[in-house]
PDB file of C-alpha atoms in Angstrom:
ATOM      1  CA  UNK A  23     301.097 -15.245 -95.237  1.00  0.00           C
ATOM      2  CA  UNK A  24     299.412 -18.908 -95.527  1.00  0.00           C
ATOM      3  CA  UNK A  25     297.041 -18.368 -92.947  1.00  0.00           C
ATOM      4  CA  UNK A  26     293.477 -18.721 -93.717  1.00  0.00           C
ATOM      5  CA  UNK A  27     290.528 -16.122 -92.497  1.00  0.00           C
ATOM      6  CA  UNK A  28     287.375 -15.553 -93.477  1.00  0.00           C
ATOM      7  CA  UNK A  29     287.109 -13.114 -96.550  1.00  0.00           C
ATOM      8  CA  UNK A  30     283.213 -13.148 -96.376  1.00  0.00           C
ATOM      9  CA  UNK A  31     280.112 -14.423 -95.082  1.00  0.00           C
ATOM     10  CA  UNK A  32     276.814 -14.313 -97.480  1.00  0.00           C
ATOM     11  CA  UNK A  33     273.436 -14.946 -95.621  1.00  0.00           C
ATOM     12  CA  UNK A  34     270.629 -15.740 -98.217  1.00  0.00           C
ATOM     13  CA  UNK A  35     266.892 -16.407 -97.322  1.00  0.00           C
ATOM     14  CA  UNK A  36     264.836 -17.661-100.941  1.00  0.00           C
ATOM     15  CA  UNK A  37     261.444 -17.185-100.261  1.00  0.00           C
ATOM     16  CA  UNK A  38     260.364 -18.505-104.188  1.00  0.00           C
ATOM     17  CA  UNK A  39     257.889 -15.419-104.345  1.00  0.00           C
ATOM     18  CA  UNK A  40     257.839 -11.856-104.166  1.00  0.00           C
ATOM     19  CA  UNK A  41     255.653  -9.612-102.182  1.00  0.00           C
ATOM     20  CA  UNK A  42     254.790  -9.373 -98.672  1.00  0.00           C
ATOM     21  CA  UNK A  43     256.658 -12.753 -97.680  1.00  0.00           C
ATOM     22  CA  UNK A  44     259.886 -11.554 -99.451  1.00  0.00           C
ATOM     23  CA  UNK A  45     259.568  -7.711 -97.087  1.00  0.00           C
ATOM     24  CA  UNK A  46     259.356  -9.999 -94.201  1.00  0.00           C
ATOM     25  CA  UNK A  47     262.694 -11.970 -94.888  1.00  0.00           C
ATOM     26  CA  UNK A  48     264.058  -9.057 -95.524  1.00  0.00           C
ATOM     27  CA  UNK A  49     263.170  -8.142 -92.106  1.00  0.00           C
ATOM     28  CA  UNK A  50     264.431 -10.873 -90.493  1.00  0.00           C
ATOM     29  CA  UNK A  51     268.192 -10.412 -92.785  1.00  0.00           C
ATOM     30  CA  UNK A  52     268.358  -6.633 -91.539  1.00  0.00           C
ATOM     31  CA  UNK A  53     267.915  -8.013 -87.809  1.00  0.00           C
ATOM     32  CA  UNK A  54     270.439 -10.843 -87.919  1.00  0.00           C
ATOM     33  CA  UNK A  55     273.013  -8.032 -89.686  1.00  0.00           C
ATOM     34  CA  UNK A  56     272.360  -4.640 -89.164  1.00  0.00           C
ATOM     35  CA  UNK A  57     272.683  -4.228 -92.781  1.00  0.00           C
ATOM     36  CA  UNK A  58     270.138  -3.904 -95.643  1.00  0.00           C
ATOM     37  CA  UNK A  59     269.826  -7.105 -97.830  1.00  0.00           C
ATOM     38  CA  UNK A  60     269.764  -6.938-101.630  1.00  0.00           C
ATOM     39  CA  UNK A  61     267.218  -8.667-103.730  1.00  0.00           C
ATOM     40  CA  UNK A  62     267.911 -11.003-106.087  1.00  0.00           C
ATOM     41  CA  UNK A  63     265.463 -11.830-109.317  1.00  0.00           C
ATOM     42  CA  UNK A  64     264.744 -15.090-111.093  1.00  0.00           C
ATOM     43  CA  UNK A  65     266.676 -16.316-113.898  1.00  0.00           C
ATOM     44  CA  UNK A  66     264.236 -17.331-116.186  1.00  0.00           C
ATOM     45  CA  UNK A  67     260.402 -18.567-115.746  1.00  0.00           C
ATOM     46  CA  UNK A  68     259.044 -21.605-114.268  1.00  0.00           C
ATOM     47  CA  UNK A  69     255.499 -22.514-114.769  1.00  0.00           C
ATOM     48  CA  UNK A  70     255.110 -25.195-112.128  1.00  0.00           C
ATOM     49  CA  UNK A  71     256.501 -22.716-109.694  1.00  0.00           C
ATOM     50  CA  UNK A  72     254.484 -19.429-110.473  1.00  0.00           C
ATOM     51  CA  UNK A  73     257.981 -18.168-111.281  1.00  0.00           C
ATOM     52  CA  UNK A  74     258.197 -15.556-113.686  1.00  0.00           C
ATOM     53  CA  UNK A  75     261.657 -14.030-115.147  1.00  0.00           C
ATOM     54  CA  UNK A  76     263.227 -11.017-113.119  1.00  0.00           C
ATOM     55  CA  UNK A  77     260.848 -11.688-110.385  1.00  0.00           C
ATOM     56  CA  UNK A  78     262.135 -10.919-107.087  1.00  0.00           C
ATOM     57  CA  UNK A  79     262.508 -14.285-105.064  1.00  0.00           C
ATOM     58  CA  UNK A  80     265.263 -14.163-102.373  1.00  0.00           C
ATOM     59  CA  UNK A  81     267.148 -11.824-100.694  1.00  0.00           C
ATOM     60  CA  UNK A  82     270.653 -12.179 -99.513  1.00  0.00           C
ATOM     61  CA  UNK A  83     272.958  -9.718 -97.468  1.00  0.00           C
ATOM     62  CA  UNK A  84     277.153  -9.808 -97.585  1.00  0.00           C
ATOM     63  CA  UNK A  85     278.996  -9.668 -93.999  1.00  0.00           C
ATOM     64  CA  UNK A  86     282.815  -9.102 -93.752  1.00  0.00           C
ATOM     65  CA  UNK A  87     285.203  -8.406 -90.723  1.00  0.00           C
ATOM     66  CA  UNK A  88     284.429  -9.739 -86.970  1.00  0.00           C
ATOM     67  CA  UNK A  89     280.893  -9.207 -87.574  1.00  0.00           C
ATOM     68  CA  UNK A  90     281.077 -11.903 -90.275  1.00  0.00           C
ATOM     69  CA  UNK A  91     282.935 -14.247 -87.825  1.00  0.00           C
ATOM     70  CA  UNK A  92     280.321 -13.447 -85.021  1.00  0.00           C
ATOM     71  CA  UNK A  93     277.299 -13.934 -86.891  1.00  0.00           C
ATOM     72  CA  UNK A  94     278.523 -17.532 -88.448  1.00  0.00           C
ATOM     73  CA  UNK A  95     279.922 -18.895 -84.940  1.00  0.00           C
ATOM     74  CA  UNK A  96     276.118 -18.236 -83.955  1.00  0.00           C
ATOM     75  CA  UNK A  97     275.456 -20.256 -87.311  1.00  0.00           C
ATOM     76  CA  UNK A  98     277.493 -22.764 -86.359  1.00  0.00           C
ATOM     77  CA  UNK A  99     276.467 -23.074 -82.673  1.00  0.00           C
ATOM     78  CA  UNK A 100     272.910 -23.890 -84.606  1.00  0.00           C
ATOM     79  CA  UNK A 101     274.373 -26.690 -86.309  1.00  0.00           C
ATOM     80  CA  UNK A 102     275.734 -28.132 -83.254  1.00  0.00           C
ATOM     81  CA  UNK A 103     279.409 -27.397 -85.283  1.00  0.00           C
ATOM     82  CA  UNK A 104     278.876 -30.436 -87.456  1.00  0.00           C
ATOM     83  CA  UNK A 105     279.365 -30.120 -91.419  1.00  0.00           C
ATOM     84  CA  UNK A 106     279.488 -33.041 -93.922  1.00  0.00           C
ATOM     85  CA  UNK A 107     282.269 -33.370 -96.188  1.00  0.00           C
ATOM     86  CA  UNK A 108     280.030 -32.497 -99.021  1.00  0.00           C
ATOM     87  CA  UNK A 109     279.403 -28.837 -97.558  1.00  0.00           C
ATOM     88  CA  UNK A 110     283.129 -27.608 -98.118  1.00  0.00           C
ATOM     89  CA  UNK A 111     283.773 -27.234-101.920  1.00  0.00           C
ATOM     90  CA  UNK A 112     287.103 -27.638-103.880  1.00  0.00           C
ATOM     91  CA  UNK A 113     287.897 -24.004-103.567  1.00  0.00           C
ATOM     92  CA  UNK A 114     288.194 -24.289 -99.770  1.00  0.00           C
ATOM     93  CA  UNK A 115     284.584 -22.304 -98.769  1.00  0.00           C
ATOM     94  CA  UNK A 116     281.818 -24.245 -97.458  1.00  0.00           C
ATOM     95  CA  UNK A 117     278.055 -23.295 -97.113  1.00  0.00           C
ATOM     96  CA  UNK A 118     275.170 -24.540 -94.573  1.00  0.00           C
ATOM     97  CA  UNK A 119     271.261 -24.042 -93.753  1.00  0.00           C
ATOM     98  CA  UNK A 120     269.734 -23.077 -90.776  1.00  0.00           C
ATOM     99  CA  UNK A 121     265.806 -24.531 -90.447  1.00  0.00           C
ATOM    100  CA  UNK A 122     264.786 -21.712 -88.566  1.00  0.00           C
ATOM    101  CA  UNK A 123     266.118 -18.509 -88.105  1.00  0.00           C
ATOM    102  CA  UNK A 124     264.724 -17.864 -84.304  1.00  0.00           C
ATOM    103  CA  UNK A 125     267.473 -20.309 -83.760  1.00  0.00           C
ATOM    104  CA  UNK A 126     270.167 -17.581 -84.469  1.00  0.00           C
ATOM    105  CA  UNK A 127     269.219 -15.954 -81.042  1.00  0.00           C
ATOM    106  CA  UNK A 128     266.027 -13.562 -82.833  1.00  0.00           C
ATOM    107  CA  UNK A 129     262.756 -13.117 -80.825  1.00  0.00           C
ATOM    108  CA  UNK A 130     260.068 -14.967 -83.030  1.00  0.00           C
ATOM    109  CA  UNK A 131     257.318 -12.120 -83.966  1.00  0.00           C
ATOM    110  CA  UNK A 132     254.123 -13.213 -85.332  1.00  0.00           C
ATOM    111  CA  UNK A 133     253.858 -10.893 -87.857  1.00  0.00           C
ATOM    112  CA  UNK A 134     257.423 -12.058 -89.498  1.00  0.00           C
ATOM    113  CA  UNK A 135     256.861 -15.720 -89.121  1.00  0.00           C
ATOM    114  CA  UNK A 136     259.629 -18.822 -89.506  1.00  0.00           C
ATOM    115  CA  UNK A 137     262.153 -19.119 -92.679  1.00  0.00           C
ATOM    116  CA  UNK A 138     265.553 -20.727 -92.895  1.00  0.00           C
ATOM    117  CA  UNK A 139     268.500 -19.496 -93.985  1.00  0.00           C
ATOM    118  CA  UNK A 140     271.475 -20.679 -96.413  1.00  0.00           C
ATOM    119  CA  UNK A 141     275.049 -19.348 -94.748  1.00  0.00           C
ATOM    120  CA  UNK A 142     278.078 -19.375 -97.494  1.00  0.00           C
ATOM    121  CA  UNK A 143     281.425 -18.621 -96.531  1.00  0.00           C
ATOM    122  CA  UNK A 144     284.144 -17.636 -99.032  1.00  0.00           C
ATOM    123  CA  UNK A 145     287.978 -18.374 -97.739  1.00  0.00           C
ATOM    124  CA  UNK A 146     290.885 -16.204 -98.491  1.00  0.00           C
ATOM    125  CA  UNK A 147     294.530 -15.644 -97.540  1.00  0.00           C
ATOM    126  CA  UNK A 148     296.283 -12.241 -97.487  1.00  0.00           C
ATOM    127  CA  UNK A 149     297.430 -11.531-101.195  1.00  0.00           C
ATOM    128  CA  UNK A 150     293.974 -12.582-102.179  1.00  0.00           C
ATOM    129  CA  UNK A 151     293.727  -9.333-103.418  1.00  0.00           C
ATOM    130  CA  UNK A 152     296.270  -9.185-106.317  1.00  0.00           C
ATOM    131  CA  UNK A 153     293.602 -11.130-108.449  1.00  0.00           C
ATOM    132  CA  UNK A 154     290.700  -8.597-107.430  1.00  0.00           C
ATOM    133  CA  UNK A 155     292.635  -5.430-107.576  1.00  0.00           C
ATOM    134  CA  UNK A 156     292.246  -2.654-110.724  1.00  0.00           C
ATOM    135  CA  UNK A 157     295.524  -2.243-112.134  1.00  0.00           C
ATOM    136  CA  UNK A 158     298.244  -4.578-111.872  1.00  0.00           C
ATOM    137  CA  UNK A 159     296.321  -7.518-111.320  1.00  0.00           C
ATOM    138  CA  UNK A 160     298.055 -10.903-111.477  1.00  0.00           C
ATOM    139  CA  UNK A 161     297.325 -14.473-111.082  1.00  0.00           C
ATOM    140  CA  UNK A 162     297.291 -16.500-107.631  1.00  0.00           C
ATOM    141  CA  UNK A 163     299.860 -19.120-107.493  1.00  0.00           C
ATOM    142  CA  UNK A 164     298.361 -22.775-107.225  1.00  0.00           C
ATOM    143  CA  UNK A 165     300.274 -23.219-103.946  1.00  0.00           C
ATOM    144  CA  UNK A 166     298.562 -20.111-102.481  1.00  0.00           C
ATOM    145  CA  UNK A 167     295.036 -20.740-103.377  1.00  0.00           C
ATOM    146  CA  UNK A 168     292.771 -22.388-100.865  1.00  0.00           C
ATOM    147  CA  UNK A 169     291.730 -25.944-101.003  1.00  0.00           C
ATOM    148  CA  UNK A 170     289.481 -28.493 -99.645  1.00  0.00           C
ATOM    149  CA  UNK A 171     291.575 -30.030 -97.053  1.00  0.00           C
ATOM    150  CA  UNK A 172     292.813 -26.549 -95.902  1.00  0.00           C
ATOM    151  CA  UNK A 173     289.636 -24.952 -94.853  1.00  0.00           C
ATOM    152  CA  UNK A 174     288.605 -28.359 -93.254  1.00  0.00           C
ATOM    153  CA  UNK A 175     291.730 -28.289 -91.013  1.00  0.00           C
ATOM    154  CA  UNK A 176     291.222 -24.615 -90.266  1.00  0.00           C
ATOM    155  CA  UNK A 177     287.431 -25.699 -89.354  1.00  0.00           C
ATOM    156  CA  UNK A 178     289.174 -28.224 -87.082  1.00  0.00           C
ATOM    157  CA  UNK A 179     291.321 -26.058 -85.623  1.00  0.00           C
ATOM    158  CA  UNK A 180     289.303 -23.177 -85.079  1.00  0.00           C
ATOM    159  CA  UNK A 181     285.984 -24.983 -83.486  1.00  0.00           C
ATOM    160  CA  UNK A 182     288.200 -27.466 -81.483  1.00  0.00           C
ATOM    161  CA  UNK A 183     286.839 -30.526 -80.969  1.00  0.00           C
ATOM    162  CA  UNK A 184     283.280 -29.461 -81.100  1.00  0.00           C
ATOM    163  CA  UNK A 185     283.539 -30.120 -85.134  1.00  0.00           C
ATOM    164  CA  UNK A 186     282.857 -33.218 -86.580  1.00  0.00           C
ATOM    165  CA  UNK A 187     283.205 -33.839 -90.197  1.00  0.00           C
ATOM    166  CA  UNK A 188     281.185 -36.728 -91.449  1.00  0.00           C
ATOM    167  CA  UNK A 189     282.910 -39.252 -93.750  1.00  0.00           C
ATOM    168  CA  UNK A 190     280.473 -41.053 -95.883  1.00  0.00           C
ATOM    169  CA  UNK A 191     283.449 -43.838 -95.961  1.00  0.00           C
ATOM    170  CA  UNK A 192     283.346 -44.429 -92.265  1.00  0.00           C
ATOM    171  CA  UNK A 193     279.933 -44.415 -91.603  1.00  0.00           C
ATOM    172  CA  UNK A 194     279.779 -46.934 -94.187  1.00  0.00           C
ATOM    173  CA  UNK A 195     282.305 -49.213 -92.128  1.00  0.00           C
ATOM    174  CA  UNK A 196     280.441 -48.612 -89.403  1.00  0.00           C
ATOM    175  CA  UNK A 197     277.279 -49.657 -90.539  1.00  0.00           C
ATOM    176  CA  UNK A 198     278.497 -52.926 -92.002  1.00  0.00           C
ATOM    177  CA  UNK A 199     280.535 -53.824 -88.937  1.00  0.00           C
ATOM    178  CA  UNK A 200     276.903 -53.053 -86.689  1.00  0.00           C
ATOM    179  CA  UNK A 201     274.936 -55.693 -89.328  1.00  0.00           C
TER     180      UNK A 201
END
């Protein structure tokens, strides 16, 4: 019942305009997934950006199940399965970019171009679901919810010793002990 998995995995590609170069990152999202991405509007208007309010920016698409676990192992392959610290949050899910996104094992095509890609993944347990459910919903114990140090050892565990957390402590130690 403690077990960790993971609930979700959230792709999102901000392209900062909308248009022809938002179509084509759509493109690129429907390729990686097999599923058609959402688009997501600004907030509110910024000058120095050409921004405008509800202007479509970004797009994003949600993956759950083994397909979720498949695509971010490809992720992480990218990243050489090497986080910071800083990338997990309190709540036990962590999030990374990708530079490029013919790294992810897509054929580059000249007519899509290059963009990067932000990868979030959202940790659960089973019983995750009383909080989310219609009727009868209840509050998850604090013992139950994820943390920090949970999902880190899980990331340990799962990616073996490929996976190297960086600790901004030890480098630190490092460093002075080199000078």
């Amino acid at each position: 019942m403690k077990e960790l998995r993971v609930e979700k995995l959230v792709i999102n590609i901000s392209v900062g305009e909308s248009g022809d170069r938002l179509t084509r990152a759509a493109k690129v999202l429907e390729q990686l997934t097999g599923q058609t991405p959402v688009t997501s509007k600004a907030r509110y208007t910024v000058r120095t950006f050409g921004i405008r309010r509800n202007e479509k920016i970004a797009c994003h698409v949600t993956v759950r199940g083994p397909k979720a676990e498949e695509i971010l192992e490809r992720g992480l392959k990218v990243k050489e399965y090497e986080l910071k610290k800083g990338n997990f949050s309190e709540t036990g899910n962590f999030g990374f970019g990708v530079d490029e996104h013919i790294d992810l094992g897509i054929k580059y095509d000249p007519g899509i171009g290059i963009f990067g890609a932000d990868f979030y993944v959202v940790m659960s347990r089973p019983g995750y679901r009383v909080a989310k459910r219609k009727s009868r919903t209840n509050k998850i114990g604090f013992q139950h919810k994820v943390k920090k140090e949970e999902a880190q050892a899980w990331f340990r565990q799962r990616f073996d010793e490929n996976l190297t957390i960086f600790i901004r402590y030890y480098l630190r130690q490092v460093r002075r002990s080199i000078m």
